[in-house]
PDB file of C-alpha atoms in Angstrom:
ATOM      1  CA  MET A  13       8.720 -13.700 -11.416  1.00  0.00           C
ATOM      2  CA  LEU A  14       5.045 -12.875 -11.168  1.00  0.00           C
ATOM      3  CA  TRP A  15       2.737 -14.459  -8.627  1.00  0.00           C
ATOM      4  CA  THR A  16      -0.727 -13.175  -9.336  1.00  0.00           C
ATOM      5  CA  VAL A  17      -4.334 -14.238  -9.740  1.00  0.00           C
ATOM      6  CA  MET A  18      -4.549 -12.311 -13.024  1.00  0.00           C
ATOM      7  CA  PRO A  19      -4.049 -14.427 -16.147  1.00  0.00           C
ATOM      8  CA  LEU A  20      -0.598 -13.806 -17.531  1.00  0.00           C
ATOM      9  CA  ASP A  21      -1.836 -13.052 -21.044  1.00  0.00           C
ATOM     10  CA  VAL A  22      -3.916 -10.191 -19.625  1.00  0.00           C
ATOM     11  CA  VAL A  23      -1.032  -8.790 -17.603  1.00  0.00           C
ATOM     12  CA  LEU A  24       1.447  -8.935 -20.442  1.00  0.00           C
ATOM     13  CA  ALA A  25      -0.861  -8.010 -23.337  1.00  0.00           C
ATOM     14  CA  GLY A  26       0.802  -5.428 -25.560  1.00  0.00           C
ATOM     15  CA  SER A  27       4.196  -5.720 -23.925  1.00  0.00           C
ATOM     16  CA  ASP A  28       5.803  -6.423 -27.312  1.00  0.00           C
ATOM     17  CA  SER A  29       4.585  -3.210 -28.895  1.00  0.00           C
ATOM     18  CA  TYR A  30       4.912  -0.977 -25.807  1.00  0.00           C
ATOM     19  CA  ARG A  31       8.047   1.061 -26.442  1.00  0.00           C
ATOM     20  CA  PRO A  32       7.829   4.307 -24.507  1.00  0.00           C
ATOM     21  CA  SER A  33      10.563   6.900 -24.859  1.00  0.00           C
ATOM     22  CA  TYR A  34      11.982   8.146 -21.593  1.00  0.00           C
ATOM     23  CA  VAL A  35      13.905  11.301 -20.879  1.00  0.00           C
ATOM     24  CA  GLU A  36      15.807  12.199 -17.753  1.00  0.00           C
ATOM     25  CA  ILE A  37      15.377  15.631 -16.234  1.00  0.00           C
ATOM     26  CA  ARG A  38      16.763  17.134 -13.069  1.00  0.00           C
ATOM     27  CA  ARG A  39      14.550  18.694 -10.379  1.00  0.00           C
ATOM     28  CA  GLY A  40      16.539  19.958  -7.439  1.00  0.00           C
ATOM     29  CA  GLN A  41      18.642  17.060  -6.317  1.00  0.00           C
ATOM     30  CA  ALA A  42      16.348  14.476  -7.866  1.00  0.00           C
ATOM     31  CA  VAL A  43      16.612  12.972 -11.310  1.00  0.00           C
ATOM     32  CA  LEU A  44      13.234  12.226 -12.847  1.00  0.00           C
ATOM     33  CA  LEU A  45      12.629   9.596 -15.465  1.00  0.00           C
ATOM     34  CA  VAL A  46       9.808  10.994 -17.572  1.00  0.00           C
ATOM     35  CA  GLU A  47       7.863   9.427 -20.410  1.00  0.00           C
ATOM     36  CA  ALA A  48       7.511  12.039 -23.146  1.00  0.00           C
ATOM     37  CA  THR A  49       3.871  12.324 -24.125  1.00  0.00           C
ATOM     38  CA  GLY A  50       4.219  15.034 -26.781  1.00  0.00           C
ATOM     39  CA  GLY A  51       5.430  18.633 -26.809  1.00  0.00           C
ATOM     40  CA  ASN A  52       6.818  19.662 -23.462  1.00  0.00           C
ATOM     41  CA  ALA A  53       4.521  17.330 -21.603  1.00  0.00           C
ATOM     42  CA  GLY A  54       5.571  14.149 -19.910  1.00  0.00           C
ATOM     43  CA  ARG A  55       4.410  11.631 -17.386  1.00  0.00           C
ATOM     44  CA  LEU A  56       6.595  10.900 -14.391  1.00  0.00           C
ATOM     45  CA  ILE A  57       7.738   7.288 -14.348  1.00  0.00           C
ATOM     46  CA  ARG A  58      10.420   7.172 -11.738  1.00  0.00           C
ATOM     47  CA  VAL A  59      12.168   9.352  -9.184  1.00  0.00           C
ATOM     48  CA  ILE A  60      15.859   8.817  -8.530  1.00  0.00           C
ATOM     49  CA  SER A  61      17.035  10.605  -5.421  1.00  0.00           C
ATOM     50  CA  SER A  62      19.016   9.869  -2.313  1.00  0.00           C
ATOM     51  CA  ASP A  63      16.734  12.085  -0.212  1.00  0.00           C
ATOM     52  CA  PRO A  64      13.850   9.880   0.949  1.00  0.00           C
ATOM     53  CA  ASN A  65      11.648  12.958   1.453  1.00  0.00           C
ATOM     54  CA  ASP A  66      11.578  13.458  -2.314  1.00  0.00           C
ATOM     55  CA  TYR A  67       9.466  10.308  -2.516  1.00  0.00           C
ATOM     56  CA  LEU A  68       6.763  11.798  -0.293  1.00  0.00           C
ATOM     57  CA  LYS A  69       6.386  14.987  -2.357  1.00  0.00           C
ATOM     58  CA  PRO A  70       2.958  15.074  -3.981  1.00  0.00           C
ATOM     59  CA  GLU A  71       4.343  16.542  -7.211  1.00  0.00           C
ATOM     60  CA  LEU A  72       6.894  13.760  -7.507  1.00  0.00           C
ATOM     61  CA  GLN A  73       4.556  10.768  -7.487  1.00  0.00           C
ATOM     62  CA  PRO A  74       4.668   8.363 -10.449  1.00  0.00           C
ATOM     63  CA  GLY A  75       2.031   9.196 -13.033  1.00  0.00           C
ATOM     64  CA  MET A  76       2.115  12.971 -12.415  1.00  0.00           C
ATOM     65  CA  ASN A  77       2.212  15.235 -15.430  1.00  0.00           C
ATOM     66  CA  ILE A  78       5.557  16.981 -15.754  1.00  0.00           C
ATOM     67  CA  ASN A  79       6.557  19.931 -17.876  1.00  0.00           C
ATOM     68  CA  LEU A  80       9.855  18.912 -19.406  1.00  0.00           C
ATOM     69  CA  ASN A  81      11.111  22.508 -19.452  1.00  0.00           C
ATOM     70  CA  GLY A  82      10.460  22.926 -15.755  1.00  0.00           C
TER      71      GLY A  82
ATOM     72  CA  MET B  19     -25.959  -3.457  15.758  1.00  0.00           C
ATOM     73  CA  ARG B  20     -22.955  -2.039  13.965  1.00  0.00           C
ATOM     74  CA  GLN B  21     -24.413   1.153  12.645  1.00  0.00           C
ATOM     75  CA  PRO B  22     -25.224   2.730  16.023  1.00  0.00           C
ATOM     76  CA  GLN B  23     -21.812   1.785  17.386  1.00  0.00           C
ATOM     77  CA  ARG B  24     -20.077   3.677  14.620  1.00  0.00           C
ATOM     78  CA  ARG B  25     -22.191   6.744  15.160  1.00  0.00           C
ATOM     79  CA  ILE B  26     -21.132   6.896  18.766  1.00  0.00           C
ATOM     80  CA  GLN B  27     -17.474   6.827  17.838  1.00  0.00           C
ATOM     81  CA  THR B  28     -17.514   9.625  15.310  1.00  0.00           C
ATOM     82  CA  PRO B  29     -18.843  12.453  17.500  1.00  0.00           C
ATOM     83  CA  LYS B  30     -16.417  11.468  20.257  1.00  0.00           C
ATOM     84  CA  THR B  31     -13.353  12.195  18.170  1.00  0.00           C
ATOM     85  CA  ALA B  32     -14.970  15.162  16.498  1.00  0.00           C
ATOM     86  CA  ARG B  33     -15.935  16.748  19.807  1.00  0.00           C
ATOM     87  CA  ARG B  34     -12.367  16.725  20.988  1.00  0.00           C
ATOM     88  CA  HIS B  35     -11.244  19.112  18.254  1.00  0.00           C
ATOM     89  CA  ARG B  36     -14.219  21.339  17.716  1.00  0.00           C
ATOM     90  CA  PRO B  37     -14.865  23.507  20.783  1.00  0.00           C
ATOM     91  CA  ASP B  38     -11.602  25.428  20.932  1.00  0.00           C
ATOM     92  CA  LYS B  39     -10.915  25.599  17.211  1.00  0.00           C
ATOM     93  CA  GLN B  40     -14.139  26.676  15.623  1.00  0.00           C
ATOM     94  CA  PRO B  41     -14.757  30.072  17.226  1.00  0.00           C
ATOM     95  CA  ALA B  42     -11.177  31.124  16.583  1.00  0.00           C
ATOM     96  CA  GLU B  43     -11.193  30.086  12.949  1.00  0.00           C
ATOM     97  CA  GLN B  44     -14.546  31.509  11.988  1.00  0.00           C
ATOM     98  CA  PRO B  45     -13.741  35.261  11.659  1.00  0.00           C
ATOM     99  CA  GLU B  46     -10.420  34.524  10.049  1.00  0.00           C
ATOM    100  CA  LYS B  47     -12.075  32.359   7.445  1.00  0.00           C
ATOM    101  CA  THR B  48     -14.664  35.000   6.615  1.00  0.00           C
ATOM    102  CA  GLU B  49     -11.967  37.612   6.168  1.00  0.00           C
ATOM    103  CA  GLU B  50      -9.969  35.276   3.987  1.00  0.00           C
ATOM    104  CA  ALA B  51     -13.024  34.514   1.894  1.00  0.00           C
ATOM    105  CA  VAL B  52     -13.695  38.225   1.323  1.00  0.00           C
ATOM    106  CA  GLN B  53     -10.065  38.767   0.343  1.00  0.00           C
ATOM    107  CA  ASN B  54     -10.212  35.881  -2.087  1.00  0.00           C
ATOM    108  CA  LEU B  55     -13.411  37.246  -3.558  1.00  0.00           C
ATOM    109  CA  ASN B  56     -11.802  40.668  -4.063  1.00  0.00           C
ATOM    110  CA  ARG B  57      -8.540  39.435  -5.460  1.00  0.00           C
ATOM    111  CA  LEU B  58      -9.442  36.328  -7.372  1.00  0.00           C
ATOM    112  CA  GLY B  59     -13.164  36.561  -7.937  1.00  0.00           C
ATOM    113  CA  GLN B  60     -13.759  33.287  -6.144  1.00  0.00           C
ATOM    114  CA  LEU B  61     -14.620  32.303  -2.638  1.00  0.00           C
ATOM    115  CA  THR B  62     -12.207  29.494  -1.980  1.00  0.00           C
ATOM    116  CA  VAL B  63      -8.682  28.869  -3.071  1.00  0.00           C
ATOM    117  CA  PRO B  64      -7.048  25.502  -2.615  1.00  0.00           C
ATOM    118  CA  THR B  65      -5.165  25.496   0.661  1.00  0.00           C
ATOM    119  CA  PRO B  66      -2.725  22.780   1.636  1.00  0.00           C
ATOM    120  CA  PRO B  67      -4.321  20.317   4.024  1.00  0.00           C
ATOM    121  CA  PRO B  68      -2.871  20.156   7.534  1.00  0.00           C
ATOM    122  CA  GLU B  69      -0.009  17.708   7.774  1.00  0.00           C
ATOM    123  CA  SER B  70      -1.096  14.293   8.966  1.00  0.00           C
ATOM    124  CA  ASP B  71       0.913  12.310  11.480  1.00  0.00           C
ATOM    125  CA  ILE B  72      -0.403   9.123   9.912  1.00  0.00           C
ATOM    126  CA  HIS B  73       0.744   8.268   6.434  1.00  0.00           C
ATOM    127  CA  SER B  74      -0.966   5.723   4.238  1.00  0.00           C
ATOM    128  CA  ILE B  75       0.417   3.720   1.359  1.00  0.00           C
ATOM    129  CA  ALA B  76      -1.955   2.063  -1.089  1.00  0.00           C
ATOM    130  CA  ILE B  77      -0.724  -1.199  -2.570  1.00  0.00           C
ATOM    131  CA  ILE B  78      -2.969  -1.519  -5.619  1.00  0.00           C
ATOM    132  CA  GLY B  79      -3.177  -3.486  -8.855  1.00  0.00           C
ATOM    133  CA  GLN B  80      -0.097  -5.418  -9.876  1.00  0.00           C
ATOM    134  CA  ILE B  81       3.007  -5.084  -7.781  1.00  0.00           C
ATOM    135  CA  GLU B  82       5.530  -4.145 -10.413  1.00  0.00           C
ATOM    136  CA  GLY B  83       9.002  -5.524  -9.975  1.00  0.00           C
ATOM    137  CA  HIS B  84      11.957  -5.999 -12.241  1.00  0.00           C
ATOM    138  CA  LEU B  85       9.808  -5.893 -15.365  1.00  0.00           C
ATOM    139  CA  THR B  86       7.899  -2.787 -16.458  1.00  0.00           C
ATOM    140  CA  LEU B  87       4.359  -3.906 -17.178  1.00  0.00           C
ATOM    141  CA  PRO B  88       2.376  -2.636 -20.172  1.00  0.00           C
ATOM    142  CA  PRO B  89       0.182   0.416 -19.491  1.00  0.00           C
ATOM    143  CA  GLN B  90      -3.156  -1.411 -19.186  1.00  0.00           C
ATOM    144  CA  ASN B  91      -1.973  -2.585 -15.768  1.00  0.00           C
ATOM    145  CA  LYS B  92      -2.488  -0.494 -12.688  1.00  0.00           C
ATOM    146  CA  THR B  93       0.697  -0.978 -10.792  1.00  0.00           C
ATOM    147  CA  THR B  94       2.377  -0.345  -7.478  1.00  0.00           C
ATOM    148  CA  LYS B  95       5.955   0.616  -8.143  1.00  0.00           C
ATOM    149  CA  TYR B  96       8.193  -0.909  -5.505  1.00  0.00           C
ATOM    150  CA  GLU B  97      11.125   1.351  -6.345  1.00  0.00           C
ATOM    151  CA  HIS B  98       8.973   4.279  -5.201  1.00  0.00           C
ATOM    152  CA  VAL B  99       7.326   2.612  -2.207  1.00  0.00           C
ATOM    153  CA  ILE B 100      10.619   1.508  -0.658  1.00  0.00           C
ATOM    154  CA  PRO B 101      12.181   5.002  -0.328  1.00  0.00           C
ATOM    155  CA  GLN B 102       8.771   6.264   0.841  1.00  0.00           C
ATOM    156  CA  LEU B 103       9.036   3.803   3.703  1.00  0.00           C
ATOM    157  CA  VAL B 104      12.530   5.101   4.444  1.00  0.00           C
ATOM    158  CA  ALA B 105      11.140   8.647   4.605  1.00  0.00           C
ATOM    159  CA  ILE B 106       8.283   7.521   6.853  1.00  0.00           C
ATOM    160  CA  GLU B 107      10.714   5.728   9.162  1.00  0.00           C
ATOM    161  CA  GLN B 108      13.063   8.667   9.597  1.00  0.00           C
ATOM    162  CA  ASN B 109      10.563  11.565   9.658  1.00  0.00           C
ATOM    163  CA  PRO B 110       9.827  12.436  13.301  1.00  0.00           C
ATOM    164  CA  ASN B 111       6.473  14.041  12.364  1.00  0.00           C
ATOM    165  CA  ILE B 112       5.108  10.750  11.091  1.00  0.00           C
ATOM    166  CA  LYS B 113       3.855   8.605  13.942  1.00  0.00           C
ATOM    167  CA  GLY B 114       2.227   5.689  12.196  1.00  0.00           C
ATOM    168  CA  LEU B 115       1.644   3.951   8.875  1.00  0.00           C
ATOM    169  CA  LEU B 116      -1.565   2.603   7.392  1.00  0.00           C
ATOM    170  CA  VAL B 117      -1.140   0.173   4.494  1.00  0.00           C
ATOM    171  CA  LEU B 118      -4.180  -0.226   2.248  1.00  0.00           C
ATOM    172  CA  LEU B 119      -4.237  -3.289   0.036  1.00  0.00           C
ATOM    173  CA  ASN B 120      -6.265  -4.007  -3.048  1.00  0.00           C
ATOM    174  CA  THR B 121      -3.882  -6.042  -5.121  1.00  0.00           C
ATOM    175  CA  VAL B 122      -4.022  -8.996  -7.487  1.00  0.00           C
ATOM    176  CA  GLY B 123      -0.443  -9.963  -6.699  1.00  0.00           C
ATOM    177  CA  GLY B 124       2.655  -9.406  -8.753  1.00  0.00           C
ATOM    178  CA  ASP B 125       6.413  -9.678  -8.549  1.00  0.00           C
ATOM    179  CA  VAL B 126       7.542 -11.994  -5.760  1.00  0.00           C
ATOM    180  CA  GLU B 127      10.823 -10.224  -5.030  1.00  0.00           C
ATOM    181  CA  ALA B 128       9.289  -6.747  -5.074  1.00  0.00           C
ATOM    182  CA  GLY B 129       6.372  -7.867  -2.902  1.00  0.00           C
ATOM    183  CA  LEU B 130       8.658  -9.519  -0.377  1.00  0.00           C
ATOM    184  CA  ALA B 131      10.876  -6.430  -0.339  1.00  0.00           C
ATOM    185  CA  ILE B 132       7.889  -4.207   0.499  1.00  0.00           C
ATOM    186  CA  ALA B 133       6.704  -6.699   3.133  1.00  0.00           C
ATOM    187  CA  GLU B 134      10.128  -6.809   4.782  1.00  0.00           C
ATOM    188  CA  MET B 135      10.316  -3.009   4.806  1.00  0.00           C
ATOM    189  CA  ILE B 136       6.864  -2.625   6.398  1.00  0.00           C
ATOM    190  CA  ASP B 137       7.748  -5.311   8.924  1.00  0.00           C
ATOM    191  CA  THR B 138      10.894  -3.484  10.007  1.00  0.00           C
ATOM    192  CA  VAL B 139       9.391   0.021  10.255  1.00  0.00           C
ATOM    193  CA  SER B 140       9.828   0.851  13.945  1.00  0.00           C
ATOM    194  CA  LYS B 141       6.625   2.925  14.063  1.00  0.00           C
ATOM    195  CA  PRO B 142       3.186   1.371  14.530  1.00  0.00           C
ATOM    196  CA  THR B 143       1.848  -0.110  11.291  1.00  0.00           C
ATOM    197  CA  VAL B 144      -1.654  -1.322  10.477  1.00  0.00           C
ATOM    198  CA  SER B 145      -2.761  -2.981   7.252  1.00  0.00           C
ATOM    199  CA  LEU B 146      -6.256  -3.092   5.797  1.00  0.00           C
ATOM    200  CA  VAL B 147      -7.213  -5.505   3.037  1.00  0.00           C
ATOM    201  CA  LEU B 148      -9.964  -4.037   0.852  1.00  0.00           C
ATOM    202  CA  GLY B 149     -11.357  -5.808  -2.163  1.00  0.00           C
ATOM    203  CA  GLY B 150      -8.536  -8.265  -2.561  1.00  0.00           C
ATOM    204  CA  GLY B 151      -5.127  -9.117  -1.216  1.00  0.00           C
ATOM    205  CA  HIS B 152      -4.097 -12.017  -3.380  1.00  0.00           C
ATOM    206  CA  SER B 153      -0.909 -14.007  -3.932  1.00  0.00           C
ATOM    207  CA  ILE B 154       2.067 -11.782  -3.056  1.00  0.00           C
ATOM    208  CA  GLY B 155      -0.422  -9.398  -1.364  1.00  0.00           C
ATOM    209  CA  VAL B 156      -0.714 -11.951   1.454  1.00  0.00           C
ATOM    210  CA  PRO B 157       2.788 -11.437   2.915  1.00  0.00           C
ATOM    211  CA  ILE B 158       2.352  -7.661   2.615  1.00  0.00           C
ATOM    212  CA  ALA B 159      -0.946  -7.840   4.517  1.00  0.00           C
ATOM    213  CA  VAL B 160       0.582  -9.780   7.384  1.00  0.00           C
ATOM    214  CA  SER B 161       3.766  -7.689   7.526  1.00  0.00           C
ATOM    215  CA  ALA B 162       2.097  -4.872   9.491  1.00  0.00           C
ATOM    216  CA  ASP B 163       1.979  -4.953  13.298  1.00  0.00           C
ATOM    217  CA  TYR B 164      -1.777  -5.434  13.148  1.00  0.00           C
ATOM    218  CA  SER B 165      -3.921  -6.442  10.184  1.00  0.00           C
ATOM    219  CA  PHE B 166      -7.536  -5.881   9.231  1.00  0.00           C
ATOM    220  CA  ILE B 167      -9.672  -7.273   6.444  1.00  0.00           C
ATOM    221  CA  THR B 168     -13.055  -5.925   5.383  1.00  0.00           C
ATOM    222  CA  GLU B 169     -15.995  -8.325   5.475  1.00  0.00           C
ATOM    223  CA  THR B 170     -16.192  -8.645   1.706  1.00  0.00           C
ATOM    224  CA  ALA B 171     -12.481  -8.647   0.863  1.00  0.00           C
ATOM    225  CA  THR B 172     -10.891 -11.823  -0.427  1.00  0.00           C
ATOM    226  CA  MET B 173      -7.435 -13.318  -0.230  1.00  0.00           C
ATOM    227  CA  THR B 174      -6.263 -16.041  -2.589  1.00  0.00           C
ATOM    228  CA  ILE B 175      -3.482 -18.391  -1.615  1.00  0.00           C
ATOM    229  CA  HIS B 176      -2.214 -20.513  -4.464  1.00  0.00           C
ATOM    230  CA  PRO B 177       1.104 -22.087  -5.443  1.00  0.00           C
ATOM    231  CA  ILE B 178       3.601 -19.930  -7.298  1.00  0.00           C
ATOM    232  CA  ARG B 179       4.374 -22.418 -10.007  1.00  0.00           C
ATOM    233  CA  LEU B 180       0.961 -23.215 -11.439  1.00  0.00           C
ATOM    234  CA  SER B 181      -1.337 -21.993 -14.207  1.00  0.00           C
ATOM    235  CA  GLY B 182       1.184 -20.020 -16.215  1.00  0.00           C
ATOM    236  CA  MET B 183       1.812 -17.420 -13.577  1.00  0.00           C
ATOM    237  CA  VAL B 184       5.556 -17.691 -13.854  1.00  0.00           C
ATOM    238  CA  ILE B 185       7.481 -15.771 -16.472  1.00  0.00           C
ATOM    239  CA  GLY B 186      11.056 -15.321 -17.531  1.00  0.00           C
ATOM    240  CA  VAL B 187      13.692 -17.979 -17.990  1.00  0.00           C
ATOM    241  CA  PRO B 188      12.549 -21.585 -17.672  1.00  0.00           C
ATOM    242  CA  GLN B 189      12.180 -22.085 -13.967  1.00  0.00           C
ATOM    243  CA  THR B 190      13.375 -25.232 -12.303  1.00  0.00           C
ATOM    244  CA  TYR B 191      11.191 -26.966  -9.797  1.00  0.00           C
ATOM    245  CA  GLU B 192      13.726 -26.406  -7.019  1.00  0.00           C
ATOM    246  CA  TYR B 193      13.920 -22.687  -7.698  1.00  0.00           C
ATOM    247  CA  LEU B 194      10.144 -22.278  -7.598  1.00  0.00           C
ATOM    248  CA  ASP B 195       9.987 -24.337  -4.457  1.00  0.00           C
ATOM    249  CA  LYS B 196      12.562 -22.060  -2.864  1.00  0.00           C
ATOM    250  CA  MET B 197      10.616 -18.930  -3.829  1.00  0.00           C
ATOM    251  CA  GLN B 198       7.500 -20.478  -2.391  1.00  0.00           C
ATOM    252  CA  ASP B 199       9.294 -21.382   0.827  1.00  0.00           C
ATOM    253  CA  ARG B 200      10.411 -17.768   1.257  1.00  0.00           C
ATOM    254  CA  VAL B 201       6.828 -16.584   1.056  1.00  0.00           C
ATOM    255  CA  ILE B 202       5.487 -19.326   3.335  1.00  0.00           C
ATOM    256  CA  LYS B 203       8.189 -18.649   5.926  1.00  0.00           C
ATOM    257  CA  PHE B 204       7.446 -14.938   5.921  1.00  0.00           C
ATOM    258  CA  VAL B 205       3.698 -15.405   6.253  1.00  0.00           C
ATOM    259  CA  THR B 206       3.870 -18.010   9.012  1.00  0.00           C
ATOM    260  CA  LYS B 207       6.410 -15.938  10.936  1.00  0.00           C
ATOM    261  CA  HIS B 208       4.199 -12.826  10.839  1.00  0.00           C
ATOM    262  CA  SER B 209       0.761 -14.316  11.446  1.00  0.00           C
ATOM    263  CA  ARG B 210      -0.884 -16.920  13.645  1.00  0.00           C
ATOM    264  CA  ILE B 211      -1.238 -19.462  10.854  1.00  0.00           C
ATOM    265  CA  SER B 212       0.936 -22.591  10.980  1.00  0.00           C
ATOM    266  CA  GLU B 213       3.130 -23.621   8.070  1.00  0.00           C
ATOM    267  CA  GLU B 214       1.224 -26.875   7.760  1.00  0.00           C
ATOM    268  CA  LYS B 215      -2.131 -25.088   7.538  1.00  0.00           C
ATOM    269  CA  PHE B 216      -0.843 -22.538   5.043  1.00  0.00           C
ATOM    270  CA  ARG B 217       0.510 -25.260   2.769  1.00  0.00           C
ATOM    271  CA  GLN B 218      -2.771 -27.112   3.078  1.00  0.00           C
ATOM    272  CA  LEU B 219      -4.673 -23.987   1.891  1.00  0.00           C
ATOM    273  CA  MET B 220      -2.163 -23.410  -0.869  1.00  0.00           C
ATOM    274  CA  PHE B 221      -2.559 -26.895  -2.325  1.00  0.00           C
ATOM    275  CA  CYS B 222      -6.291 -27.274  -1.755  1.00  0.00           C
ATOM    276  CA  THR B 223      -7.892 -28.807  -4.859  1.00  0.00           C
ATOM    277  CA  ASP B 224     -11.614 -28.237  -4.391  1.00  0.00           C
ATOM    278  CA  GLN B 225     -11.832 -24.458  -4.029  1.00  0.00           C
ATOM    279  CA  LEU B 226     -10.720 -22.792  -7.252  1.00  0.00           C
ATOM    280  CA  ALA B 227     -12.164 -23.586 -10.648  1.00  0.00           C
ATOM    281  CA  ARG B 228      -8.992 -23.463 -12.745  1.00  0.00           C
ATOM    282  CA  ASP B 229      -6.250 -23.701 -10.194  1.00  0.00           C
ATOM    283  CA  ILE B 230      -5.417 -25.233  -6.872  1.00  0.00           C
ATOM    284  CA  GLY B 231      -5.459 -23.050  -3.807  1.00  0.00           C
ATOM    285  CA  THR B 232      -7.977 -21.334  -1.532  1.00  0.00           C
ATOM    286  CA  VAL B 233      -9.987 -18.139  -1.588  1.00  0.00           C
ATOM    287  CA  MET B 234     -10.793 -16.713   1.814  1.00  0.00           C
ATOM    288  CA  VAL B 235     -13.461 -14.095   2.338  1.00  0.00           C
ATOM    289  CA  GLY B 236     -13.238 -11.622   5.238  1.00  0.00           C
ATOM    290  CA  LYS B 237     -13.664 -13.518   8.442  1.00  0.00           C
ATOM    291  CA  ASP B 238     -12.303 -16.790   6.972  1.00  0.00           C
ATOM    292  CA  ALA B 239      -8.882 -15.142   6.897  1.00  0.00           C
ATOM    293  CA  VAL B 240      -9.277 -14.131  10.544  1.00  0.00           C
ATOM    294  CA  GLU B 241     -10.511 -17.533  11.686  1.00  0.00           C
ATOM    295  CA  ILE B 242      -7.617 -19.259   9.997  1.00  0.00           C
ATOM    296  CA  GLY B 243      -5.170 -16.935  11.772  1.00  0.00           C
ATOM    297  CA  LEU B 244      -3.839 -15.069   8.765  1.00  0.00           C
ATOM    298  CA  ILE B 245      -5.356 -11.671   9.569  1.00  0.00           C
ATOM    299  CA  ASP B 246      -5.942 -10.259  13.062  1.00  0.00           C
ATOM    300  CA  GLU B 247      -9.414  -8.760  12.775  1.00  0.00           C
ATOM    301  CA  VAL B 248     -12.381  -8.065  10.502  1.00  0.00           C
ATOM    302  CA  GLY B 249     -12.876  -4.324  10.212  1.00  0.00           C
ATOM    303  CA  GLY B 250     -12.904  -1.261   8.026  1.00  0.00           C
ATOM    304  CA  LEU B 251     -11.244   2.114   7.851  1.00  0.00           C
ATOM    305  CA  ALA B 252     -12.563   3.404  11.187  1.00  0.00           C
ATOM    306  CA  GLN B 253     -11.333   0.358  13.076  1.00  0.00           C
ATOM    307  CA  ALA B 254      -7.959   0.424  11.343  1.00  0.00           C
ATOM    308  CA  VAL B 255      -7.340   4.102  12.099  1.00  0.00           C
ATOM    309  CA  LYS B 256      -8.588   3.692  15.667  1.00  0.00           C
ATOM    310  CA  LYS B 257      -6.214   0.778  16.214  1.00  0.00           C
ATOM    311  CA  LEU B 258      -3.315   2.717  14.732  1.00  0.00           C
ATOM    312  CA  ARG B 259      -4.086   5.710  16.965  1.00  0.00           C
ATOM    313  CA  ALA B 260      -4.253   3.441  20.005  1.00  0.00           C
ATOM    314  CA  MET B 261      -0.903   1.882  19.104  1.00  0.00           C
ATOM    315  CA  ILE B 262       0.676   5.320  18.634  1.00  0.00           C
ATOM    316  CA  GLU B 263      -0.672   6.443  21.998  1.00  0.00           C
ATOM    317  CA  GLU B 264       0.546   3.292  23.678  1.00  0.00           C
ATOM    318  CA  ARG B 265       3.970   3.811  22.165  1.00  0.00           C
ATOM    319  CA  GLN B 266       4.120   7.398  23.406  1.00  0.00           C
ATOM    320  CA  ASN B 267       2.921   6.508  26.892  1.00  0.00           C
ATOM    321  CA  GLY B 268       5.287   3.587  27.135  1.00  0.00           C
ATOM    322  CA  GLY B 269       8.147   5.979  26.526  1.00  0.00           C
ATOM    323  CA  VAL B 270       9.604   3.855  23.758  1.00  0.00           C
ATOM    324  CA  LEU B 271      11.217   6.180  21.282  1.00  0.00           C
ATOM    325  CA  HIS B 272      11.687   5.283  17.691  1.00  0.00           C
TER     326      HIS B 272
END
């Protein structure tokens, strides 16, 4: 449920056609959900880890470019 | 009046660090620079900044919740912010948290989850509303121990159920009312505003052009009791430092 001052049609524009492909890769103890952007490149979407310190690592912030081959 | 006051503050903090550090660092830096020039052909190489004992979290754009928003949205991902708060809580090197807000609102559950987490961090927390802290940004702003708003920042309080801002399965009136009550309870519990006043602002009909609700600019939010003080970055950091110091002197361990 969204509660926002932005018009909903602006927020949700393109949500029907937006179908990113995600891959999961492992980095240390963390599993990274990465959106493949072509070749070996990807953009980090989500970090899954039970170590909270992983979430403070600058290289593991959402939106970072990730090399899928490590 | 304000400009000179700020200038006095800056040298004070700067002076504290400079005298002992600068002479010691100077020769070392020169040597390092020469080495870099020899080895790499450049004067400076990126060095990691010194670790800060204050961490800051920026709550920007849409607060993304259970639904992934299309890429034109700038989003704050709650599933990342929540474990960050866990790390901040349990890391002994982190003494305080600064929450910066410039958000248009977003997912109610995700926003409330972040607000509850910030509220229950045992370390000093200060929030600063820049630009805007609208809708679900309001409970996040008040969740910190002390809150600031810049003079030009705005906060919009409006009902959850109106103007097409609800998505998903058809929502019943009771359900929306319950969601709204959760937010109102949280805000009134964590600020000086009364429930009656908050509801009055929320259902005000003569403020917004296409919706009911209220927009508050800077000091309006302070006068109404929602935010503690009008201020900017310097004031927010100074307050956080003072709270950290007070905590350490009081002997209360986290």
